[in-house]
Coordinates of C-alpha atoms in Angstrom, one line a residue:
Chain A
X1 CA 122.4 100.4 105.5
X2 CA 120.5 100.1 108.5
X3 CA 121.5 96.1 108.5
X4 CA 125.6 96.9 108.5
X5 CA 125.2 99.6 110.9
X6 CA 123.7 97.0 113.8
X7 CA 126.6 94.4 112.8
X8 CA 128.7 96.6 113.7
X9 CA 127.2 97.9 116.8
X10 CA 126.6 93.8 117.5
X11 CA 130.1 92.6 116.7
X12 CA 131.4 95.7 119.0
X13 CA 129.4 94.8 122.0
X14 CA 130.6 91.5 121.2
X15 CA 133.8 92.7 121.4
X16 CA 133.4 94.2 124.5
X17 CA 132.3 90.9 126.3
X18 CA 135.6 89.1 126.9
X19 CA 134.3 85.6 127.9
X20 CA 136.3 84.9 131.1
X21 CA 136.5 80.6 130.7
X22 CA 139.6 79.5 129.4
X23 CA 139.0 79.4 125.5
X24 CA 139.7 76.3 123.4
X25 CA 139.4 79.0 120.5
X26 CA 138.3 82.5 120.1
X27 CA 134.6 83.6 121.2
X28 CA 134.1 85.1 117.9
X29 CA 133.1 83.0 114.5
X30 CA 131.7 83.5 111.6
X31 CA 130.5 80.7 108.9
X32 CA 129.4 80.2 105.5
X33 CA 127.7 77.4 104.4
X34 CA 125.6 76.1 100.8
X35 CA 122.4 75.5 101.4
X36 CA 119.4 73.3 99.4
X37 CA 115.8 73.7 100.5
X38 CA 112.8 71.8 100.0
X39 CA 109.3 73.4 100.2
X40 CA 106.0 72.4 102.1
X41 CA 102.8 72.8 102.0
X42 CA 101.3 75.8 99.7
X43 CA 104.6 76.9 99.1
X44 CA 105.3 73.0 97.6
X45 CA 102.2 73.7 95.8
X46 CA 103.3 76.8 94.3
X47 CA 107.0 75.8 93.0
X48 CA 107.2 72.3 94.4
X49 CA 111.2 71.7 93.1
X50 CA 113.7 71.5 95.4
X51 CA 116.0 74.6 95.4
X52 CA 119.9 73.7 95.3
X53 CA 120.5 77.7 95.1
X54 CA 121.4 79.0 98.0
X55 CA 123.9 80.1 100.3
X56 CA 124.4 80.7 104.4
X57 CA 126.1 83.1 106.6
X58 CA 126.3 84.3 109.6
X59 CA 128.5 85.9 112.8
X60 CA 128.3 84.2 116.7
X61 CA 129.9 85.4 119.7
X62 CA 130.3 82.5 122.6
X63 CA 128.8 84.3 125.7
X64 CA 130.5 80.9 127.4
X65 CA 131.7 77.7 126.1
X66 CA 128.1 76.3 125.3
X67 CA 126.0 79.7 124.7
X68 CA 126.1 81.9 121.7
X69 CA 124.3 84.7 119.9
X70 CA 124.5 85.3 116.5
X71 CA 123.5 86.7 113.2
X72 CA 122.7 84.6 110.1
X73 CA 121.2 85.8 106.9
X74 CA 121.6 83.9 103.3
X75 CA 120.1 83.1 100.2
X76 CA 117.4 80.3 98.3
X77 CA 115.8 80.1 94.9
X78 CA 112.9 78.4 94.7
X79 CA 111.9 77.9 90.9
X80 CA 109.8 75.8 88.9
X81 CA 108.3 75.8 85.6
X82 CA 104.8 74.5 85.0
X83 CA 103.8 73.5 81.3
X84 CA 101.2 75.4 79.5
X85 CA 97.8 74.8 81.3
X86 CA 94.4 77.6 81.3
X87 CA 94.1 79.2 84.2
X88 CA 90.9 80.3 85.1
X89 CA 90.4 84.0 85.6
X90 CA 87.7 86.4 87.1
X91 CA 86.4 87.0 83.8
X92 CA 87.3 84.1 81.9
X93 CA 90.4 81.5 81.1
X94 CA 94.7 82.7 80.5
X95 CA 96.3 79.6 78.7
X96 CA 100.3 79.7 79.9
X97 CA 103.3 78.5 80.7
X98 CA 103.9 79.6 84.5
X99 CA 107.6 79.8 85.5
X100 CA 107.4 80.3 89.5
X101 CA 110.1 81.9 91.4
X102 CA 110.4 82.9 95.0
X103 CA 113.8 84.5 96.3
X104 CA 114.3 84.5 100.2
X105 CA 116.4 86.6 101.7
X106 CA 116.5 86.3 105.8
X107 CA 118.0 88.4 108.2
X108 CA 117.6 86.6 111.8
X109 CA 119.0 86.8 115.4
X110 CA 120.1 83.3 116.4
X111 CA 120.9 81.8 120.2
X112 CA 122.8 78.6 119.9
X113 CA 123.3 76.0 122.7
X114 CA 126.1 73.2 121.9
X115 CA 125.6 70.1 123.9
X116 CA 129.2 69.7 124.4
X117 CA 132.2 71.3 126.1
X118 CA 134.5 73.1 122.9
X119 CA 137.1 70.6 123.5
X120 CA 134.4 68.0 122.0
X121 CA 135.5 65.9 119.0
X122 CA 132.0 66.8 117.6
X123 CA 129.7 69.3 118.8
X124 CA 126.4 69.3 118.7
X125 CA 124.1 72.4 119.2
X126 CA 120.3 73.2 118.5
X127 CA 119.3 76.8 117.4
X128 CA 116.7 79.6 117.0
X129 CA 117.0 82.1 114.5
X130 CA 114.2 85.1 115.0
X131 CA 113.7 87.7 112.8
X132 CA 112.8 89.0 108.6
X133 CA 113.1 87.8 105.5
X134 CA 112.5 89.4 102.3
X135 CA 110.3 87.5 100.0
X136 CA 110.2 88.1 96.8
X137 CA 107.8 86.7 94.3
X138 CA 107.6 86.5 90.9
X139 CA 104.8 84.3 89.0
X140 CA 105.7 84.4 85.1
X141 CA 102.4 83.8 83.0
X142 CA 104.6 83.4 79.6
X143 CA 106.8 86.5 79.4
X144 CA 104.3 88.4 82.0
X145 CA 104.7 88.5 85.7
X146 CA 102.8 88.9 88.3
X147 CA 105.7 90.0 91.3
X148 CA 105.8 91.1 94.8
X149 CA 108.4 92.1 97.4
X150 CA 108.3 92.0 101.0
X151 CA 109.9 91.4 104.0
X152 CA 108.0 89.0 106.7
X153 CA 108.6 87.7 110.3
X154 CA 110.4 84.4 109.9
X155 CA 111.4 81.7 112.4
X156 CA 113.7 79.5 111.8
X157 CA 115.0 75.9 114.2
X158 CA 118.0 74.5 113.7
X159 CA 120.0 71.7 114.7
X160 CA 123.3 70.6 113.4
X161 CA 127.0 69.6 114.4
X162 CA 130.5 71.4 114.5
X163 CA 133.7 68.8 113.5
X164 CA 136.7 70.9 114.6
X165 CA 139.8 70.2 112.2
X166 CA 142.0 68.5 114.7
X167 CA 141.4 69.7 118.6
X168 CA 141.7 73.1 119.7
X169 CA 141.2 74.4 116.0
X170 CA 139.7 77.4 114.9
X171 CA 138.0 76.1 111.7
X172 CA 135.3 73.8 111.9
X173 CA 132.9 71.9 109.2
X174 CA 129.8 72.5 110.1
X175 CA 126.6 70.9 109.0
X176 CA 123.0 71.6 109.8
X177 CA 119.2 71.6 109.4
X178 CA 116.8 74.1 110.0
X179 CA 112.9 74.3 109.2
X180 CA 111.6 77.8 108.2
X181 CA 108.3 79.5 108.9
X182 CA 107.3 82.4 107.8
X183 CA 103.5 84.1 108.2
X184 CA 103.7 84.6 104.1
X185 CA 100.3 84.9 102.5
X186 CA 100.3 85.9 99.2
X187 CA 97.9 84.6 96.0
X188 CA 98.7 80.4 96.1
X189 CA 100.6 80.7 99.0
X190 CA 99.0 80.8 102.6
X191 CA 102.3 79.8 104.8
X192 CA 106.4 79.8 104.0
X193 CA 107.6 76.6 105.1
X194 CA 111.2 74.7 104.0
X195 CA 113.1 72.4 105.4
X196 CA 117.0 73.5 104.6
X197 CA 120.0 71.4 104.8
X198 CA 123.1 73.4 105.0
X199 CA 127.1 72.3 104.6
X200 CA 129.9 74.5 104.8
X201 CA 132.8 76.0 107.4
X202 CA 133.0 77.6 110.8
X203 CA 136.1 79.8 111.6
X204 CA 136.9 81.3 114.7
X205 CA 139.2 84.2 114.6
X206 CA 140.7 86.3 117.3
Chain B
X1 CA 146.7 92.7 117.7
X2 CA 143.6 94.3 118.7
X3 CA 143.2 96.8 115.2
X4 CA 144.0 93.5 113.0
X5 CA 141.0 91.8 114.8
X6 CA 138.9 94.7 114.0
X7 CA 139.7 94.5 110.3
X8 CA 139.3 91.3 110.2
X9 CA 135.8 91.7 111.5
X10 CA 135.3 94.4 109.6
X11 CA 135.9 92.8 106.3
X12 CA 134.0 89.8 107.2
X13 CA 130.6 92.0 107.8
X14 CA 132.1 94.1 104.5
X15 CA 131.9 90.6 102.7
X16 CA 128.6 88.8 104.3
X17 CA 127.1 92.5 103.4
X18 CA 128.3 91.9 100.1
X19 CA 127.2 88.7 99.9
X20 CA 123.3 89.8 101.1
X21 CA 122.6 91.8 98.2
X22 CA 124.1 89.5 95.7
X23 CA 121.6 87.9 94.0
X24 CA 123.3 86.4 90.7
X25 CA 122.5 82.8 92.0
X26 CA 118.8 83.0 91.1
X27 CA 117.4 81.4 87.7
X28 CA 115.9 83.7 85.4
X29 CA 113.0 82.4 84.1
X30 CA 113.5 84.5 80.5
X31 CA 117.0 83.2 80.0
X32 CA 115.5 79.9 78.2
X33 CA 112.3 80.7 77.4
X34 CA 111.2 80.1 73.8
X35 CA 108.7 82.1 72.0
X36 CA 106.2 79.7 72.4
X37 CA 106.2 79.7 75.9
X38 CA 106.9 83.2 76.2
X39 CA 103.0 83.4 75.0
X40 CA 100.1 83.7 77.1
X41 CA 95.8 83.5 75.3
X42 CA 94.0 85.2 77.2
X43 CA 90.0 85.0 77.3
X44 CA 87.4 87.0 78.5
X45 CA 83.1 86.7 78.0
X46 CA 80.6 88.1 79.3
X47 CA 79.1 85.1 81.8
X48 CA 75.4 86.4 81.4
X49 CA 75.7 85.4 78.0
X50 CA 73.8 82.2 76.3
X51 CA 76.6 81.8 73.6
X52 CA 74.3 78.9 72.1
X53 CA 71.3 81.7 71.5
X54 CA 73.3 83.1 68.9
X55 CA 73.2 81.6 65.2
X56 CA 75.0 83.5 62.6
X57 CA 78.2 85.5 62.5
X58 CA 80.0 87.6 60.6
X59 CA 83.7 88.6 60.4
X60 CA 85.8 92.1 59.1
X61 CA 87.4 91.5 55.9
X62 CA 90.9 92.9 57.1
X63 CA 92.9 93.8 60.4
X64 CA 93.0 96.6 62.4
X65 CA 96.6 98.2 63.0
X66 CA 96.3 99.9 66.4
X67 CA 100.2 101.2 66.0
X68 CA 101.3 103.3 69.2
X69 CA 98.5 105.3 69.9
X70 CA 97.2 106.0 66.0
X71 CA 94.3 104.9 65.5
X72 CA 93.4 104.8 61.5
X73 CA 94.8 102.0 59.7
X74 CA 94.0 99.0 58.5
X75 CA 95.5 96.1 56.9
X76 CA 95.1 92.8 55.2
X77 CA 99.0 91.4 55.0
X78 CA 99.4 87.5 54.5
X79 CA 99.2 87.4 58.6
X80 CA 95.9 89.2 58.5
X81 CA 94.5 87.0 55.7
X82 CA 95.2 83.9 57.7
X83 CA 93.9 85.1 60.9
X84 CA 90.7 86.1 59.1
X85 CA 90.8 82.5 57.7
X86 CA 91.5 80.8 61.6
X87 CA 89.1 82.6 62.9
X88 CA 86.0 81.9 60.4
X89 CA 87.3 78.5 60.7
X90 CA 86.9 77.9 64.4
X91 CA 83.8 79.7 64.7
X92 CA 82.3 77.3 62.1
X93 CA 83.4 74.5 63.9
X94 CA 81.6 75.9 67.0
X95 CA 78.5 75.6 65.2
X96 CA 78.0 78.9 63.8
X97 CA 76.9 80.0 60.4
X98 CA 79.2 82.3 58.4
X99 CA 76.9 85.2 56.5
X100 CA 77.6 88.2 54.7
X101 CA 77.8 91.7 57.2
X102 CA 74.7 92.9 54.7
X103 CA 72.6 89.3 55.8
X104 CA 71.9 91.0 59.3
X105 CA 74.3 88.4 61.3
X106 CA 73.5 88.1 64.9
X107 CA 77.3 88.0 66.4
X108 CA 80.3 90.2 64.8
X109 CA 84.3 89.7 65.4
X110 CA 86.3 92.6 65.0
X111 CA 90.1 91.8 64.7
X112 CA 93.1 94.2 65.6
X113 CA 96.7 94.1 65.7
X114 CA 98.1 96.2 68.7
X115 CA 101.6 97.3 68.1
X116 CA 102.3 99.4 71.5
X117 CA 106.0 98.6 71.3
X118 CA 107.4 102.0 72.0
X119 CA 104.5 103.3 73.5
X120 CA 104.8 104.8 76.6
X121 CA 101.3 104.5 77.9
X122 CA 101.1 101.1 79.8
X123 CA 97.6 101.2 80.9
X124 CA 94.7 102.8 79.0
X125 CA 91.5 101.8 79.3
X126 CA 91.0 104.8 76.6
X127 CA 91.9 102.2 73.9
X128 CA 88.4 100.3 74.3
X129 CA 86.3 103.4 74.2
X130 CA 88.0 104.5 71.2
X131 CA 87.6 101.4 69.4
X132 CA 85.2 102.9 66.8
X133 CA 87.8 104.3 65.1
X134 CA 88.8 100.9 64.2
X135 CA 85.9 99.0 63.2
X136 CA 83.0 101.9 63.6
X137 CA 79.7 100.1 64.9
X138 CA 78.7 101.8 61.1
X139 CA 80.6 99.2 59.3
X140 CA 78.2 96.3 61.3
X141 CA 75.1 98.8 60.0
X142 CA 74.9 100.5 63.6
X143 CA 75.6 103.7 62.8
X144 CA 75.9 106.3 65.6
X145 CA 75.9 103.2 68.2
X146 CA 78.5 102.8 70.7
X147 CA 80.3 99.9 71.6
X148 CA 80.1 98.9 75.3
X149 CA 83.0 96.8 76.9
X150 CA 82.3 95.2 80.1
X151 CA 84.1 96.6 83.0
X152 CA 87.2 93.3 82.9
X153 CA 88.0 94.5 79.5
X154 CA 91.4 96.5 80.8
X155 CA 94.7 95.9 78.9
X156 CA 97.6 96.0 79.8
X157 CA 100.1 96.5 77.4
X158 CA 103.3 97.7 76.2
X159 CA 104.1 95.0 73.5
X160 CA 102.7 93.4 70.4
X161 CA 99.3 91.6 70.8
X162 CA 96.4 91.0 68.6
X163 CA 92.9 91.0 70.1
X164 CA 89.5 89.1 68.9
X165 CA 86.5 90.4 69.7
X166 CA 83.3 89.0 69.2
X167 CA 80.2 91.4 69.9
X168 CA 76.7 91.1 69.9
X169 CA 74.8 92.5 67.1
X170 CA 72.0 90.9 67.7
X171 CA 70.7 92.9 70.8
X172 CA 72.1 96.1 69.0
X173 CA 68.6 97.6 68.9
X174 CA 67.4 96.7 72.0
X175 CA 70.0 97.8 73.8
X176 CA 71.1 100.5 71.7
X177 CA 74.8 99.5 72.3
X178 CA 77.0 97.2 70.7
X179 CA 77.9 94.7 73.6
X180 CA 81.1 93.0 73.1
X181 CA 80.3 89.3 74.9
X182 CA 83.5 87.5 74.3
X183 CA 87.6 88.7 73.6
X184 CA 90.5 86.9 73.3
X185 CA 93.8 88.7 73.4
X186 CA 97.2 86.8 72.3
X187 CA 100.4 88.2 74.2
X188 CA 104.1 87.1 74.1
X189 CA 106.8 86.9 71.6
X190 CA 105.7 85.7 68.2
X191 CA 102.2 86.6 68.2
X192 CA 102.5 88.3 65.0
X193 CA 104.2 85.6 63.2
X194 CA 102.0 83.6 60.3
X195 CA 103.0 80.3 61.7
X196 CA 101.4 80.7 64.9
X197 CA 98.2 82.1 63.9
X198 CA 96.6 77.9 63.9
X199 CA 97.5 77.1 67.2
X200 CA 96.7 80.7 68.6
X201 CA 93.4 80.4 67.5
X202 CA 93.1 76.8 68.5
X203 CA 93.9 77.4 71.6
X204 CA 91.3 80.7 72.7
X205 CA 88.7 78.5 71.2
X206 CA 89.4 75.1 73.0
X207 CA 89.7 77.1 76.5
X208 CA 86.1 78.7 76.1
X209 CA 84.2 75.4 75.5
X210 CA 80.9 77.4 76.3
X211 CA 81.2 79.3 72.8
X212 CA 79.3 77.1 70.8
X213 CA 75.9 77.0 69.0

């Protein structure tokens, strides 16, 4: 709840800003985008597949033609199933097949920069997201699990490059990748780190 | 113009709110699990133990049924019989000598059968200290002894699962307890099935490679 109710004071201080430039297209956009992530480090050591579940979304206003501020949040499902292997324990041995799941779900402030005027026939940007993510982790030993849920600080760079359909249009493909870090420590895992290619739409509206 | 902007932008946080909590695109890991991998064997021991110090063994002659919380029965059904038989087997292939529960063997195993399916208690470290009524330390020739599980021994359970316990009868008298040194619990769908019994065993006694004579 808390989430929608800053959108919506975000998008209506956004709305309040009336850029003063002469707009190729409106300030305001919003994009969605499919994502697949690949894992490093301990994360890669705890489910070491490469997730092609996930999703991308997010809301930017253009303070001026190459500075915006934004919203993204989205989706990945990082699984993998390890054959039966024994475990060893504090007391002893657990023979299992592990299935290893981690859902993250980030909620981040972004500032974009786009190397290019709007008028470009490509534009490239570079940018930060700061903020959360919820992490949520469950370890099946057979039928069992072992789970966790929690929201960390995450970080995520991103570069990537807007094609407008045609010149001053208001939909744009979009393409991008981001790496994301996140302070996660939690049994096998000392760090959350991906690397996350994402493809989808931008779309201006007024 | 300016109210159709805001609906639009409305909707669009309506939808990318929708879209946050919708989490249908994971992978379960149950959907295509089999029974067999649906299993775990767990092992515990006691690591101040010389399992090679030990000689002889015995083992019950039938099953105990620990049924949603009652605590009297037991039960020798073709299951029972073969995990008698799996059991003897593997502990004979570790080296030990099978002998009668009257030829003073120096390690027991006590078998049970936990049905906890509909039982609503989910942990209850109460089952272990009430494990005389299943196998009282008087059927090993201890009576009025008490069976000591080591503080790991917690269960967690709310399933079917069968449990092997192997305790120590020959430092009964010395340390007037009954001192259960090794347990191997099998979890998961299945576990009561006949046909699994073989690899079951097989499997707790190839993980504890330091059980052997």
């Amino acid at each position: 709840m808390l989430r929608l109710k800053n959108w919506i004071l975000i998008i209506a201080g956004c709305l309040g800003m009336q850029a003063a430039s002469a707009q190729v297209r409106p300030p305001f956009s919003f994009n969605f985008n499919y994502s697949i992530a690949q894992p490093f480090g301990s994360v890669k050591d705890y489910t070491d597949k490469t997730s092609f579940r996930g999703w991308q979304a997010g809301v930017q206003y253009m303070l001026t033609d190459q500075w915006g501020i934004g919203l993204k949040t989205g989706f990945q499902d990082f699984y993998e199933r390890v054959p039966r292997a024994v475990y060893p324990t504090k007391g002893g041995d657990i023979s299992a097949v592990q299935s290893r799941t981690l859902q993250v779900i980030p909620a981040l402030a972004t500032v974009q920069y786009q190397f290019t005027k709007p008028d470009a026939v490509v534009i490239p940007y570079a940018s930060l997201g700061i903020g959360a993510a919820n992490m949520n982790y469950e370890k099946y030993w057979g039928e069992f699990v072992d789970k966790d849920n929690s929201w960390r600080f995450m970080a995520s760079p991103e570069i990537g490059v807007n094609i407008p359909f045609g010149k001053a249009s208001p939909l744009l493909f979009n393409a991008s990748i981001e790496y994301n870090y996140a302070p996660y420590k939690l049994a096998e895992i000392t760090n959350f780190s991906t690397i996350q290619a994402n493809i989808g739409l931008r779309w201006h509206i007024n | 113009m300016k109210k159709k902007r805001l609906l639009l932008l409305m909707s669009a946080t309506v939808a990318l709110t929708a879209l946050l909590s919708l989490n249908s695109c994971r992978k379960d890991p149950l959907n295509d699990m089999t029974d067999e991998e649906s299993r775990i064997y767990i092992t515990n021991r006691d690591s101040t133990v010389n399992f090679g110090s030990y000689t002889s063994f015995s083992i019950v002659d039938s099953v105990a049924v620990a049924s949603n919380g009652s605590t009297d029965k037991r039960a020798l059904t073709d299951y029972d019989k073969q995990l008698i038989a799996a059991v003897k087997a593997a502990m004979q292939a570790k080296g030990y000598i099978l002998v009668d529960k009257a030829a003073k063997p120096e390690l027991a195993i006590n078998l049970t059968r936990i049905d906890d399916t509909y039982s609503s208690s989910y942990y209850d470290p109460g089952y272990w200290s009430g494990w005389g009524g299943y196998y009282d330390p008087f059927y090993w020739g201890y009576p009025g002894y008490g069976y000591y599980f080591p503080s790991y021994y917690t269960v967690y359970y709310k399933e079917r699962a069968v449990s092997i316990d192997l305790v120590d009868l020959k430092n009964a008298q010395s340390d007037k307890q009954i001192n259960a040194i090794w347990n191997a619990m099998f979890r998961g769908s299945g576990v009561w099935d006949t046909n699994n019994v073989n690899n079951m065993v097989s499997a707790v006694f190839a993980q504890s490679p330091y059980l052997k004579k």
